[in-house]
Short mmCIF file of C-alpha atoms in Angstrom, two decimals:
data_model
loop_
_atom_site.label_atom_id
_atom_site.label_comp_id
_atom_site.label_asym_id
_atom_site.label_seq_id
_atom_site.Cartn_x
_atom_site.Cartn_y
_atom_site.Cartn_z
CA HIS A 1 -135.62 -30.22 110.16
CA SER A 2 -137.28 -30.93 106.80
CA CYS A 3 -134.86 -28.41 104.87
CA TRP A 4 -131.83 -30.27 106.35
CA THR A 5 -133.64 -33.78 105.14
CA ALA A 6 -133.90 -32.22 101.55
CA LEU A 7 -130.32 -31.01 101.01
CA PRO A 8 -128.52 -34.16 101.15
CA ILE A 9 -131.50 -35.49 98.57
CA PHE A 10 -130.74 -32.38 96.45
CA LEU A 11 -127.07 -32.84 96.58
CA ILE A 12 -127.35 -36.68 95.62
CA LEU A 13 -129.82 -35.36 92.48
CA LEU A 14 -127.04 -32.97 91.55
CA ALA A 15 -124.26 -35.28 91.70
CA LEU A 16 -126.36 -37.96 89.41
CA ALA A 17 -126.91 -35.12 87.05
CA ILE A 18 -123.22 -34.31 86.89
CA LEU A 19 -122.39 -37.97 86.51
CA SER A 20 -125.02 -38.41 83.70
CA CYS A 21 -123.61 -35.20 81.92
CA GLN A 22 -120.15 -36.95 82.24
CA LYS A 23 -121.25 -40.20 80.72
CA ASP A 24 -123.06 -38.26 77.88
CA LYS A 25 -120.04 -36.37 77.06
CA ASN A 26 -117.89 -39.43 77.28
CA ASN A 27 -120.20 -41.55 74.84
CA LYS A 28 -120.06 -38.17 72.54
CA GLU A 29 -116.34 -38.26 72.49
CA LYS A 30 -116.20 -41.73 71.61
CA ILE A 31 -118.74 -41.56 68.72
CA GLU A 32 -116.81 -38.55 67.72
CA GLN A 33 -113.52 -40.41 67.78
CA LYS A 34 -114.90 -43.26 66.14
CA ASN A 35 -116.28 -41.27 63.22
CA ILE A 36 -112.53 -39.76 62.83
CA THR A 37 -111.04 -43.14 62.79
CA GLU A 38 -113.54 -44.61 60.33
CA ASN A 39 -112.88 -41.29 58.34
CA GLN A 40 -109.19 -41.87 58.43
CA GLN A 41 -109.51 -45.68 57.45
CA GLU A 42 -111.76 -44.56 54.54
CA ILE A 43 -109.25 -41.61 53.36
CA THR A 44 -106.17 -44.59 53.43
CA LYS A 45 -108.62 -47.15 51.86
CA ASN A 46 -109.44 -44.37 49.04
CA GLU A 47 -105.46 -43.35 48.63
CA ASP A 48 -104.73 -47.47 48.61
CA VAL A 49 -107.37 -47.59 45.76
CA LYS A 50 -105.78 -44.75 43.77
CA ILE A 51 -102.15 -46.17 44.26
CA GLU A 52 -103.36 -49.78 43.30
CA ALA A 53 -105.50 -48.14 40.08
CA PHE A 54 -102.28 -46.03 39.11
CA GLU A 55 -99.96 -48.86 39.19
CA SER A 56 -102.34 -50.94 36.93
CA LYS A 57 -102.62 -48.07 34.71
CA SER A 58 -98.69 -47.74 34.73
CA LYS A 59 -98.41 -51.13 33.86
CA PHE A 60 -100.72 -51.23 31.02
CA PHE A 61 -98.47 -48.45 29.55
CA TRP A 62 -95.03 -50.25 30.31
CA ASP A 63 -96.22 -53.84 29.12
CA TYR A 64 -96.91 -52.33 25.89
CA PHE A 65 -93.62 -50.58 25.52
CA LYS A 66 -91.53 -53.18 26.88
CA GLU A 67 -93.01 -55.59 24.65
CA ASN A 68 -92.41 -53.65 21.57
CA GLU A 69 -89.34 -51.74 22.69
CA ASP A 70 -86.91 -52.94 19.67
CA LYS A 71 -89.95 -51.69 17.25
CA ILE A 72 -90.00 -48.64 18.91
CA TYR A 73 -86.25 -48.27 18.87
CA ASN A 74 -86.14 -48.52 15.20
CA PHE A 75 -89.05 -46.26 14.73
CA ASP A 76 -87.61 -44.19 12.09
CA LYS A 77 -87.11 -47.30 10.17
CA LEU A 78 -90.73 -48.02 10.16
CA SER A 79 -93.45 -47.28 7.58
CA LYS A 80 -95.67 -44.09 8.17
CA ASP A 81 -98.61 -46.98 8.88
CA GLU A 82 -96.36 -48.64 11.36
CA GLN A 83 -95.29 -45.37 13.02
CA GLN A 84 -98.91 -44.28 13.41
CA LYS A 85 -100.04 -47.22 15.09
CA ILE A 86 -97.35 -47.28 17.52
CA TRP A 87 -98.00 -43.27 18.33
CA ARG A 88 -101.75 -44.52 18.64
CA GLN A 89 -101.17 -47.22 21.28
CA ILE A 90 -98.95 -44.90 23.11
CA HIS A 91 -101.19 -42.41 23.14
CA ILE A 92 -104.15 -44.63 24.29
CA ARG A 93 -102.00 -46.08 27.10
CA LEU A 94 -101.03 -42.56 28.42
CA SER A 95 -104.72 -41.39 28.13
CA VAL A 96 -105.54 -43.72 30.61
CA ILE A 97 -103.76 -42.37 33.37
CA ASN A 98 -104.09 -38.44 31.77
CA GLU A 99 -104.56 -37.06 28.20
CA ALA A 100 -102.43 -34.37 28.81
CA LEU A 101 -99.33 -36.64 29.31
CA GLY A 102 -97.03 -37.02 26.36
CA VAL A 103 -93.73 -38.70 25.35
CA GLU A 104 -90.54 -37.69 23.36
CA ILE A 105 -88.07 -40.37 21.76
CA SER A 106 -84.72 -38.84 21.28
CA ALA A 107 -82.55 -39.55 18.03
CA VAL A 108 -80.27 -42.61 18.18
CA PRO A 109 -77.19 -41.20 19.88
CA LYS A 110 -73.49 -42.98 19.57
CA ASN A 111 -73.81 -44.96 22.80
CA GLY A 112 -76.45 -46.94 21.09
CA LYS A 113 -79.45 -45.92 23.86
CA ARG A 114 -82.04 -43.95 23.16
CA GLU A 115 -83.99 -41.57 25.48
CA LEU A 116 -87.59 -41.64 26.34
CA ILE A 117 -88.80 -38.63 27.88
CA ILE A 118 -91.97 -38.69 29.67
CA THR A 119 -93.79 -35.06 29.97
CA ALA A 120 -96.41 -33.41 31.58
CA ASN A 121 -96.60 -30.71 28.91
CA GLY A 122 -96.09 -28.00 31.31
CA LEU A 123 -98.82 -28.95 33.51
CA VAL A 124 -97.55 -28.56 37.04
CA ASP A 125 -100.50 -30.80 38.47
CA LEU A 126 -99.15 -33.75 36.29
CA PHE A 127 -95.73 -33.40 37.62
CA PRO A 128 -96.50 -36.40 40.28
CA ALA A 129 -97.56 -38.55 37.96
CA VAL A 130 -94.79 -38.11 35.76
CA ARG A 131 -92.33 -39.08 38.31
CA LYS A 132 -94.38 -42.25 39.30
CA LEU A 133 -94.62 -43.41 35.85
CA THR A 134 -90.88 -43.04 35.13
CA ALA A 135 -90.09 -44.52 38.55
CA ASN A 136 -92.03 -47.67 37.25
CA ALA A 137 -90.27 -47.78 34.19
CA PRO A 138 -88.85 -51.44 33.31
CA LYS A 139 -85.31 -52.46 32.92
CA MET A 140 -84.71 -51.90 29.28
CA GLU A 141 -81.26 -52.75 27.14
CA LYS A 142 -81.68 -49.96 24.66
CA TRP A 143 -83.64 -47.41 26.62
CA ILE A 144 -82.91 -44.65 29.24
CA VAL A 145 -86.46 -43.19 30.72
CA LYS A 146 -86.32 -39.65 31.95
CA PRO A 147 -88.99 -37.57 33.74
CA PHE A 148 -89.70 -34.10 31.86
CA LYS A 149 -88.30 -32.44 28.80
CA GLN A 150 -84.41 -32.01 29.27
CA ARG A 151 -82.03 -29.06 28.73
CA MET A 152 -80.62 -29.16 25.45
CA LYS A 153 -77.41 -27.53 23.91
CA LYS A 154 -79.21 -25.88 21.34
CA VAL A 155 -83.11 -25.91 20.63
CA ARG A 156 -84.39 -25.62 17.00
CA ILE A 157 -87.85 -25.63 15.79
CA ARG A 158 -88.79 -25.84 12.16
CA MET A 159 -92.29 -25.86 10.84
CA SER A 160 -93.90 -26.79 7.56
CA SER A 161 -95.37 -23.18 7.86
CA GLY A 162 -91.82 -21.97 7.32
CA ILE A 163 -91.12 -20.96 10.79
CA ASP A 164 -87.42 -21.66 11.80
CA MET A 165 -86.42 -20.69 15.14
CA SER A 166 -83.46 -21.81 17.60
CA SER A 167 -82.77 -20.76 21.33
CA ASP A 168 -80.35 -18.04 19.91
CA ASP A 169 -83.63 -16.23 18.76
CA LEU A 170 -84.57 -15.52 22.22
CA TYR A 171 -83.68 -12.54 24.83
CA PHE A 172 -84.82 -12.00 27.97
CA LYS A 173 -84.96 -9.43 30.57
CA ILE A 174 -85.42 -10.05 34.10
CA ASP A 175 -88.20 -7.85 35.55
CA SER A 176 -88.14 -9.08 39.11
CA LYS A 177 -87.37 -11.94 41.59
CA LYS A 178 -90.02 -13.15 44.02
CA GLU A 179 -89.69 -16.22 46.13
CA LYS A 180 -87.21 -17.98 44.09
CA ARG A 181 -89.13 -17.14 41.02
CA LEU A 182 -88.18 -14.85 37.91
CA ASN A 183 -90.56 -12.79 36.03
CA ILE A 184 -89.34 -12.27 32.74
CA SER A 185 -89.97 -10.46 29.33
CA VAL A 186 -89.10 -12.01 26.16
CA TYR A 187 -88.01 -10.51 22.69
CA MET A 188 -88.39 -13.45 20.18
CA LYS A 189 -86.55 -12.36 16.86
CA GLY A 190 -88.61 -12.52 13.80
CA TYR A 191 -91.53 -11.77 16.20
CA GLU A 192 -93.83 -10.19 13.61
CA LYS A 193 -93.47 -13.11 11.43
CA ILE A 194 -95.05 -15.60 13.89
CA PRO A 195 -98.84 -15.95 13.78
CA ALA A 196 -99.97 -14.52 17.05
CA ASN A 197 -101.59 -17.87 18.09
CA ARG A 198 -98.58 -19.84 17.59
CA ARG A 199 -96.14 -17.40 19.55
CA ARG A 200 -96.74 -18.80 23.27
CA GLU A 201 -96.75 -22.54 22.09
CA ILE A 202 -93.13 -21.75 20.09
CA LEU A 203 -91.71 -19.61 23.08
CA TYR A 204 -92.63 -22.47 25.80
CA GLN A 205 -91.06 -25.25 23.34
CA LEU A 206 -88.02 -23.36 23.14
CA LEU A 207 -88.26 -22.64 26.91
CA ASP A 208 -88.44 -26.38 27.51
CA GLY A 209 -85.59 -26.95 25.72
CA ILE A 210 -83.38 -24.26 27.27
CA LEU A 211 -84.17 -24.83 31.01
CA GLY A 212 -86.00 -27.98 31.02
CA GLU A 213 -89.71 -28.15 31.67
CA GLU A 214 -89.21 -28.95 35.45
CA ASP A 215 -87.27 -25.74 35.65
CA VAL A 216 -89.87 -23.51 33.46
CA GLU A 217 -92.47 -24.32 35.63
CA THR A 218 -90.72 -24.18 39.25
CA TYR A 219 -88.36 -21.23 38.71
CA LEU A 220 -90.14 -18.73 36.28
CA GLY A 221 -93.30 -16.72 37.03
CA ALA A 222 -94.81 -14.16 34.67
CA ILE A 223 -93.76 -14.34 31.28
CA GLU A 224 -94.39 -11.45 28.95
CA ASP A 225 -93.98 -10.80 25.24
CA SER A 226 -91.79 -7.89 24.14
CA ASP A 227 -91.63 -6.59 20.37
CA LYS A 228 -88.11 -5.12 21.12
CA LYS A 229 -85.22 -5.36 23.19
CA ASP A 230 -82.27 -3.31 24.64
CA ASP A 231 -79.07 -3.52 26.37
CA SER A 232 -80.77 -5.05 29.47
CA TYR A 233 -81.82 -8.08 27.73
CA ILE A 234 -79.60 -11.31 28.27
CA ASN A 235 -79.18 -14.48 26.06
CA SER A 236 -80.43 -17.79 26.79
CA ASP A 237 -76.85 -19.04 28.43
CA ARG A 238 -77.28 -16.09 30.90
CA LEU A 239 -80.74 -16.84 31.88
CA ILE A 240 -79.68 -20.63 32.64
CA GLU A 241 -77.31 -19.04 34.91
CA GLU A 242 -79.43 -16.92 36.61
CA VAL A 243 -82.13 -19.80 37.07
CA ASP A 244 -79.53 -22.01 38.37
CA LYS A 245 -78.36 -19.56 41.25
CA LEU A 246 -82.06 -20.00 42.44
CA LYS A 247 -81.38 -23.59 43.41
CA LYS A 248 -78.32 -22.73 45.68
#
């Protein structure tokens, strides 16, 4: 008889234990969900702060440029001291966003507008910043603002050291294609006359002008130097065609 009495008590205790475990589990899940929600809110808050900070830094740059757009437009007519002051102010304001960012200013074209190019100087991680900064540009009568160094019909580099090279001096061999990227070898005419520590710099400046900065970083993979060329090498026009095929 005592065994039959104990059995219901045991079942009641077991049921209470199960209910207690379920309650603990529910509480644990609620705490975990609360932590997840708080973390998501913190991430969102941090992203909002980053966006707000970028907008403020962007305004710091564009306010100066807008205020001085006429003076910068006539940059070539300014004294060297004035030119240096302007470049210094532009550099300071870009450095607030990132020190690696840069700008290029075109010559005065026939239509009267100059181009201001915002460049990441080949650093892919800065591409989003370049796009955002360009998107935040104010409307200006004498300026067209573009992201990244653009393609040019003919690229030429002249240096005080006597180096004089153009896009016509480069020849390319496509070694392989992988995941919409070309691995290439490059022959530079006059290769032996260029100091070894300047070759890559000059090569990338020419490539940026041939393909455009964004396409160089997007569609070119490994880039190897070559001290000779054969019939398998192509000129810059053909390289452009090969890169454009990857976009289709």
